[in-house]
Coordinates of C-alpha atoms and ligand atoms in Angstrom, one line a residue:
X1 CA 0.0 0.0 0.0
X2 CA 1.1 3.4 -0.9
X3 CA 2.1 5.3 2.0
X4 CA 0.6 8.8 3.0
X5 CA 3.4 11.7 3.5
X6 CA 1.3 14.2 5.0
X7 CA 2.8 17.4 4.8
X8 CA 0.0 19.8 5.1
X9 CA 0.4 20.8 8.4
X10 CA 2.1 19.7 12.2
X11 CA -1.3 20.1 13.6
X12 CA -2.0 16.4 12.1
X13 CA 0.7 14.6 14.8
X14 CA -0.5 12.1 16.5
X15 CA 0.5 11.9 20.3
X16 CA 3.5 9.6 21.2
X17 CA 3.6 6.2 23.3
X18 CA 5.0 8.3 26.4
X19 CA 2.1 10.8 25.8
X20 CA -0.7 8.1 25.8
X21 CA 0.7 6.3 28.4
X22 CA 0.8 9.6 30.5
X23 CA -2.9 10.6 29.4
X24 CA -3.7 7.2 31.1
X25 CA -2.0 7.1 34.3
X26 CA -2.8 10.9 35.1
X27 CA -3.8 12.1 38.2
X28 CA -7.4 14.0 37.6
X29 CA -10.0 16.2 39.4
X30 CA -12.2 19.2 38.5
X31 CA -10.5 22.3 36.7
X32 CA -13.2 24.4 37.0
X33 CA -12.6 23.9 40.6
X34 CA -8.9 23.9 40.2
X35 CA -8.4 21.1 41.5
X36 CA -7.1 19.0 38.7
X37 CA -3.4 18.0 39.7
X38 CA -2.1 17.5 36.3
X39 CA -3.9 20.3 34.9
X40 CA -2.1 22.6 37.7
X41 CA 1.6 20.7 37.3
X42 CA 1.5 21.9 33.0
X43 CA -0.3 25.6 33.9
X44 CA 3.3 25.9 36.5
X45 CA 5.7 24.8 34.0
X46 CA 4.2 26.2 31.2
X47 CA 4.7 29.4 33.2
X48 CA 8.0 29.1 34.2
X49 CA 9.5 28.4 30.8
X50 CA 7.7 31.2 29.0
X51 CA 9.1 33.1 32.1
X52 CA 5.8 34.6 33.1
X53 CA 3.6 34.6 36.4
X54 CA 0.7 32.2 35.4
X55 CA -0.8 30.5 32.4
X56 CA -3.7 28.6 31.6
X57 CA -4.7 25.8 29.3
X58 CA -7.0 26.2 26.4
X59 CA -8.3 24.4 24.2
X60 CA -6.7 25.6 21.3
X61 CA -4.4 28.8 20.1
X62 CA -7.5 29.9 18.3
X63 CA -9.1 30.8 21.7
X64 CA -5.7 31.5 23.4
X65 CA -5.5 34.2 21.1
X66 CA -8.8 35.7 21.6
X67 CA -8.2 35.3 25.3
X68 CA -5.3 37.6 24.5
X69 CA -7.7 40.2 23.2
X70 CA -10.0 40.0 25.6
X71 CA -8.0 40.4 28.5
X72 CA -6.3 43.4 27.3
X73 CA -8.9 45.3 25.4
X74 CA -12.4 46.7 25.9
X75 CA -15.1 46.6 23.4
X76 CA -14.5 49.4 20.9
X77 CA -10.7 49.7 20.8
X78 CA -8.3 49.0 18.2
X79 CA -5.5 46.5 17.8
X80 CA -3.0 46.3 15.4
X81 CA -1.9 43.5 13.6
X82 CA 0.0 41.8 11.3
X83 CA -1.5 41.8 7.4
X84 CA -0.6 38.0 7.3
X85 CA -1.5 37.1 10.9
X86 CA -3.2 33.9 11.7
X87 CA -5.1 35.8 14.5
X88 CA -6.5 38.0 11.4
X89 CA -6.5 35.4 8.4
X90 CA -7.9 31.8 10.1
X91 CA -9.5 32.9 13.3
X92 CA -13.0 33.4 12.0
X93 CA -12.8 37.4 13.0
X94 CA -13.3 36.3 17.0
X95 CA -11.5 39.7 18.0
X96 CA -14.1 41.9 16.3
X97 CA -17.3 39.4 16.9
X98 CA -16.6 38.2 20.3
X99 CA -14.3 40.9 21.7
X100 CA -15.9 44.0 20.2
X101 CA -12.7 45.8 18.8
X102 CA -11.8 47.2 15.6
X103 CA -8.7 45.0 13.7
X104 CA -6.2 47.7 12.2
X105 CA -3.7 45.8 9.6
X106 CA -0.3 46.8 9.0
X107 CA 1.8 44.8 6.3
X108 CA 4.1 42.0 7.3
X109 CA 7.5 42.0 5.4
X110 CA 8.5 38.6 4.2
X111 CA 10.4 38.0 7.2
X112 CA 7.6 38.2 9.5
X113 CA 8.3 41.5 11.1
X114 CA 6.4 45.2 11.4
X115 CA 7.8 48.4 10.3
X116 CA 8.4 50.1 13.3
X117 CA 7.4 53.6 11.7
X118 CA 4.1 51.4 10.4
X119 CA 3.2 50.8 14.1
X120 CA 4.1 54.2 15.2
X121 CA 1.5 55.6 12.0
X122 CA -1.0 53.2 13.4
X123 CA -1.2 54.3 17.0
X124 CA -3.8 56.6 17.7
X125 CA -3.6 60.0 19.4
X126 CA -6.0 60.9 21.7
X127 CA -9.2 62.0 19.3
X128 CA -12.7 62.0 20.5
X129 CA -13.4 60.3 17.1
X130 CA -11.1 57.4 17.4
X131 CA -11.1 54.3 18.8
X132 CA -8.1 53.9 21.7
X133 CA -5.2 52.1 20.4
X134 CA -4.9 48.9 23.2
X135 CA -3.2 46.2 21.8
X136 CA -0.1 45.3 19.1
X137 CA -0.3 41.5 18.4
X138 CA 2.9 39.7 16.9
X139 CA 3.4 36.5 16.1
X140 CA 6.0 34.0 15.9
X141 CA 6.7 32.0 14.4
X142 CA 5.1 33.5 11.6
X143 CA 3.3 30.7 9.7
X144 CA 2.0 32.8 6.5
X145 CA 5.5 33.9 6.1
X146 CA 6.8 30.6 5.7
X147 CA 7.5 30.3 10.2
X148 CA 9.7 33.2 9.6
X149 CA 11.3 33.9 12.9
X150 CA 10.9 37.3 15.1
X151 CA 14.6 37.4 17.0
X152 CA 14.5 38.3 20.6
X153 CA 16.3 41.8 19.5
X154 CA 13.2 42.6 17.1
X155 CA 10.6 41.4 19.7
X156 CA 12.2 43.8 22.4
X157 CA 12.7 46.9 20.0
X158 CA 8.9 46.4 18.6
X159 CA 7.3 45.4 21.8
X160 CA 9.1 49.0 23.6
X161 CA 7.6 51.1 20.6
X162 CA 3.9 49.7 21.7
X163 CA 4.8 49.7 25.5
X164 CA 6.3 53.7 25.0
X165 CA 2.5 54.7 23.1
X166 CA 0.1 53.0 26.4
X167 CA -0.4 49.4 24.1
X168 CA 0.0 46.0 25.7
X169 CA 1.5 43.7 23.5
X170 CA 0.2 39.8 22.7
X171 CA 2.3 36.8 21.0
X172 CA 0.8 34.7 19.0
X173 CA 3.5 32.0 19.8
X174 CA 1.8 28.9 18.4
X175 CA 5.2 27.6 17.2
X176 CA 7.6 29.4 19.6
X177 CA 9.7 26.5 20.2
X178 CA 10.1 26.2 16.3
X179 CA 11.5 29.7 17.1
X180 CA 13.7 28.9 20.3
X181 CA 15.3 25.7 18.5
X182 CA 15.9 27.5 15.1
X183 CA 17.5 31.0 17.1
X184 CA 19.4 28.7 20.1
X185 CA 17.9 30.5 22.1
X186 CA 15.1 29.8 25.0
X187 CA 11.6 30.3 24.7
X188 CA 11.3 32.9 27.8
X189 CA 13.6 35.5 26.0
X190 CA 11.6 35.1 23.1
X191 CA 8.8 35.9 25.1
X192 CA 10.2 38.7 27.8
X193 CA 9.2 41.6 26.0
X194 CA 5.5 40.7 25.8
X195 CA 2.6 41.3 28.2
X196 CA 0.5 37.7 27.3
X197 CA 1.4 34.8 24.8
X198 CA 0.0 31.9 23.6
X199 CA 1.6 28.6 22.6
X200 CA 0.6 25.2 20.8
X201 CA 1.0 22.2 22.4
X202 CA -0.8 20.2 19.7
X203 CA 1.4 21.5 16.8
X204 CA 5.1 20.6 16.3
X205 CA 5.0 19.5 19.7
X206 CA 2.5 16.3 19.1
X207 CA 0.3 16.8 21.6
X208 CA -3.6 16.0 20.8
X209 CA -4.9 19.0 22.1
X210 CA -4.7 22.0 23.4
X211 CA -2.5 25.8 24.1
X212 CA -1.2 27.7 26.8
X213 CA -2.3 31.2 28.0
X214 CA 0.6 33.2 30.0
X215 CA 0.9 36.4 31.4
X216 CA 0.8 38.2 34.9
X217 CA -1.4 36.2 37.5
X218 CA -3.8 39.6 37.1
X219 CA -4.2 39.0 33.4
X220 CA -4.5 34.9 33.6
X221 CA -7.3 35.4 36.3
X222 CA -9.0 38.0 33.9
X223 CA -8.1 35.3 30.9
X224 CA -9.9 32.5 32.6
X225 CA -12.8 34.2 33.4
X226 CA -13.4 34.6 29.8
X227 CA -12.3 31.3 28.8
X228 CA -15.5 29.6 31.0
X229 CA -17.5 32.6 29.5
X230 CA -16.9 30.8 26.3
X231 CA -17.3 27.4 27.5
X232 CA -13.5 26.5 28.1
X233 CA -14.3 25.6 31.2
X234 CA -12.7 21.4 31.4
X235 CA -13.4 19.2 34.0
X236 CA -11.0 16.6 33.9
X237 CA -8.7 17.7 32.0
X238 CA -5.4 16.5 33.4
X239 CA -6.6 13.7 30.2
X240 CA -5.1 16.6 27.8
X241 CA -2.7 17.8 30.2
X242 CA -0.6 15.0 30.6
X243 CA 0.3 14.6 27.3
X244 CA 1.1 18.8 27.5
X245 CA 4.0 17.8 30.3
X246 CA 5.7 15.2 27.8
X247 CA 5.3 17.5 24.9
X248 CA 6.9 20.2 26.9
X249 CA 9.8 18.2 28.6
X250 CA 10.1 16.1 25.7
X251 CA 9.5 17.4 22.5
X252 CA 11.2 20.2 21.9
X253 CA 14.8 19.6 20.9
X254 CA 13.5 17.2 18.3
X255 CA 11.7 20.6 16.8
X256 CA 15.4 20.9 14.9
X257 CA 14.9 17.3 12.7
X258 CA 11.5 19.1 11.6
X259 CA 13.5 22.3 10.4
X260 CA 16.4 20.0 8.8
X261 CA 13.7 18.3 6.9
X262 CA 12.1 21.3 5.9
X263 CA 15.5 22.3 4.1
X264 CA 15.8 18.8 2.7
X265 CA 12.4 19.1 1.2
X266 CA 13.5 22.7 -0.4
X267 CA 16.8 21.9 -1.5
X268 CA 14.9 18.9 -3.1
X269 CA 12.3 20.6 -5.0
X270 CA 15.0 23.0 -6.2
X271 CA 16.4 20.5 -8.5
X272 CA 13.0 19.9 -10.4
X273 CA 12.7 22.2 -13.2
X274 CA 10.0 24.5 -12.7
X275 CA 9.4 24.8 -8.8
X276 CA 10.3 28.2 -7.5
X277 CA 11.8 28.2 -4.1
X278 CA 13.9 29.8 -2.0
X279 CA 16.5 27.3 -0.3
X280 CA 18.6 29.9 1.3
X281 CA 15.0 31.0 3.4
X282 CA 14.1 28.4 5.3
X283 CA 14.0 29.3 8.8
X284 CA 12.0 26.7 10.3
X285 CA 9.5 24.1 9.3
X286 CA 7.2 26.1 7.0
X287 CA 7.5 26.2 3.6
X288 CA 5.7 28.3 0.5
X289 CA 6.3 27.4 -2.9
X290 CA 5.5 27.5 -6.1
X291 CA 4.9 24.6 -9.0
X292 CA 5.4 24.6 -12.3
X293 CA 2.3 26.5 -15.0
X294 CA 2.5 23.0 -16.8
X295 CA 1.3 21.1 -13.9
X296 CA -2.5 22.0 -13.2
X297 CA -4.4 21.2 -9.9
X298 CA -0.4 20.3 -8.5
X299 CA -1.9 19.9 -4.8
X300 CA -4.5 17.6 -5.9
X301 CA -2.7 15.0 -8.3
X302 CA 0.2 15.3 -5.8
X303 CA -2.5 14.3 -3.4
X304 CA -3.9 11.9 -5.3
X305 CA -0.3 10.4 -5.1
X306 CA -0.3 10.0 -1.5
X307 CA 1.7 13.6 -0.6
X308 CA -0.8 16.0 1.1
X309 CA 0.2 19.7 1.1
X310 CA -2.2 22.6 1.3
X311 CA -3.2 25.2 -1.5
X312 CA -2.4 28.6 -1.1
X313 CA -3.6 31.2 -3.5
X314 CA -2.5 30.8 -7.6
X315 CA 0.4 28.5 -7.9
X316 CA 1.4 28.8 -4.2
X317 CA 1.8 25.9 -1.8
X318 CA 2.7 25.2 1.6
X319 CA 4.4 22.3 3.2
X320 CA 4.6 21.6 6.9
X321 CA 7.3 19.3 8.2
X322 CA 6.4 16.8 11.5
X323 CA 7.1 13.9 13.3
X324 CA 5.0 12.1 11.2
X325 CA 7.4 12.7 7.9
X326 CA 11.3 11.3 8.2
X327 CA 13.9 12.2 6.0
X328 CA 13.7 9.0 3.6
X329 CA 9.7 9.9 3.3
X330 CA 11.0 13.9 1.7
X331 CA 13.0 11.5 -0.5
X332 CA 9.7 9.6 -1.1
X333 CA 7.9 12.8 -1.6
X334 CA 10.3 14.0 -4.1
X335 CA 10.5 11.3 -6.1
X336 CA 6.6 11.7 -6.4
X337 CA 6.8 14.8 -7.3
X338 CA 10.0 14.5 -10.0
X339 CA 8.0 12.0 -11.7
X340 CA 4.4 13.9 -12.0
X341 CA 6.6 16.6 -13.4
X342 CA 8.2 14.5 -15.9
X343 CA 4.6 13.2 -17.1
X344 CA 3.1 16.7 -16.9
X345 CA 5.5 18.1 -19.2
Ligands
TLP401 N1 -2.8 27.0 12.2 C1 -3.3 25.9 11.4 C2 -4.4 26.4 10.6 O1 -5.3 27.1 11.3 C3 -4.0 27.3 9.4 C4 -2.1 25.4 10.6 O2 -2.3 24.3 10.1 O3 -1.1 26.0 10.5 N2 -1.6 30.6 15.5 C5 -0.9 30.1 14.5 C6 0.3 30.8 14.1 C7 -1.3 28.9 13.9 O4 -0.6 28.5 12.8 C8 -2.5 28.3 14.3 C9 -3.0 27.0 13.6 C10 -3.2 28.9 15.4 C11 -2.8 30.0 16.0 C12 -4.5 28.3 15.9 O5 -4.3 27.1 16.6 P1 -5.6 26.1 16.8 O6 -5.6 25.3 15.5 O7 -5.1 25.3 17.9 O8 -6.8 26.9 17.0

């Protein structure tokens, strides 16, 4: 049987033997009541290494981040964010419906990052006739810009800027270990500069579900408030927890075989004629590309073929490397792909 490289994103991992095995044994009780030990052991560590006061699990970075609006906005003010940020592209506009504020865009460049004179231009000044200016929201990795990677200098400058004008600052930090493994550097730097941040556990990191609010005890308390508000409220859910603990203690160094995969992949694909890529730009283990005119529908008869990527718009596609996909499966995939090419053309 033909086997399934599934490249379309890291969300599809599926939890390891340790995780499982953890999920089974754990220690449970009521969340809502905090009194789920498992659930209390992965809100302290994931607090301690993104260097903050508190955190709280979610069930996914989807309503992380919206926790992150609501906890530091009030219906009617503005936040500013990235052009190609998840929080505005794929998060079904939950910051305008459910948290009331206007979303101000500013372009991303292709590395992920904010003009700093673009931020300044898009505070507000005090103007009866304006909304207040509350929130700058950055993300990192940046998936849309092919988990480009925001360095702890850029984070600090960027995050001062916001601080200096009255904003508080959110990270979208989904894949912030991708970030931390790719930079040498750990997550809590990363992190320092902003006010509350979000981070997968069910991405990279293999876990089944769920994300980790973190911020100042103040703002976690405010944060999971809003999170029963919107039925986040778990019971049990030292289930979900206990595979957050492996993924945490266990699954980040092995972020980097994700990244070298991501360059094996690219350094592949630039040896077929026809794909346009950028081998030298391949920061972690997101990848945007381009196929050849002569190959129509490329993501479906790829697919068809048993390698899965995801359509972005025209002849744009993105690949995800994960646990899921070894080195000799790229290989695999790239022979795939050399020979639909050849027949295509
Ligand atoms: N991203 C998913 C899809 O929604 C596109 C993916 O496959 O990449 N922030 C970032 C940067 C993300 O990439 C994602 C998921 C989220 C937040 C939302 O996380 P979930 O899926 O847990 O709500």
């Amino acid at each position: 049987m033909m086997k399934i490289i599934d490249l379309r994103s890291d969300t599809i991992t599926l939890p390891t033997e340790e995780m499982r095995r953890a999920m089974y044994e754990a220690e449970l009780g009521d969340d809502v009541h905090r009194e789920d030990p498992t659930v209390n052991r992965l809100e302290e560590l994931a607090a301690e290494v993104m260097g903050k006061e508190a955190a709280l699990l979610t069930t996914s970075g989807t309503m992380s981040n919206l926790l992150g609006v609501l906890a530091n906005t009030r219906p009617g003010d503005e936040i500013i964010v990235g052009s190609e940020a998840h929080m505005f592209w794929y998060e079904v506009g939950g910051a305008s419906t459910l948290g009331g504020v206007v979303i101000r865009t500013i372009p991303n460049d292709e590395d992920g990052k904010l003009d700093a004179t673009d931020v300044e231009e898009a505070i507000r000044s005090e103007n009866i006739h304006f909304p207040k200016s509350a929130l700058l929201c950055l993300e990192n990795t940046q998936n849309r810009c092919g988990g480009a990677v925001l360095t702890c200098e850029y984070t600090e400058e960027i995050s001062g800027l916001a601080h200096r004008h009255g904003l508080q600052v959110h990270l979208d930090g989904a894949r912030i270990f991708n970030a931390a493994v790719a930079l040498g550097v750990p997550a809590r730097e990363l992190v320092a500069p902003v006010d509350t941040v979000n981070f997968c556990l069910s991405k990279g990191l293999s876990a089944p579900v769920g994300s980790l609010f973190c911020g100042t005890r103040e703002m976690v308390e405010r944060a999971r408030k809003w999170r029963k508000m919107l039925g986040g409220g778990m019971r049990q859910a030292g289930v979900i927890a206990a595979a957050g603990i492996v993924a945490i203690e266990k699954m980040v160094d092995r972020l980097a075989e994700d990244h070298a995969n991501a360059r094996r992949l690219v350094a592949g694909l630039a040896q077929i004629p026809g794909f346009s890529v950028s081998p030298e730009k391949v920061p972690t283990n997101i990848v945007n590309f381009e196929f050849p005119p002569e190959v129509s529908d490329f993501v479906i008869k790829i697919g068809e073929r048993g390698v899965k990527f995801l359509s972005r718009s025209g002849r744009s596609v993105r690949a995800v490397t994960n646990r899921m996909v070894g080195a000799e499966d790229i290989e695999e995939a790239l022979g795939r792909i050399n020979q639909l090419v050849k027949e295509a053309s």
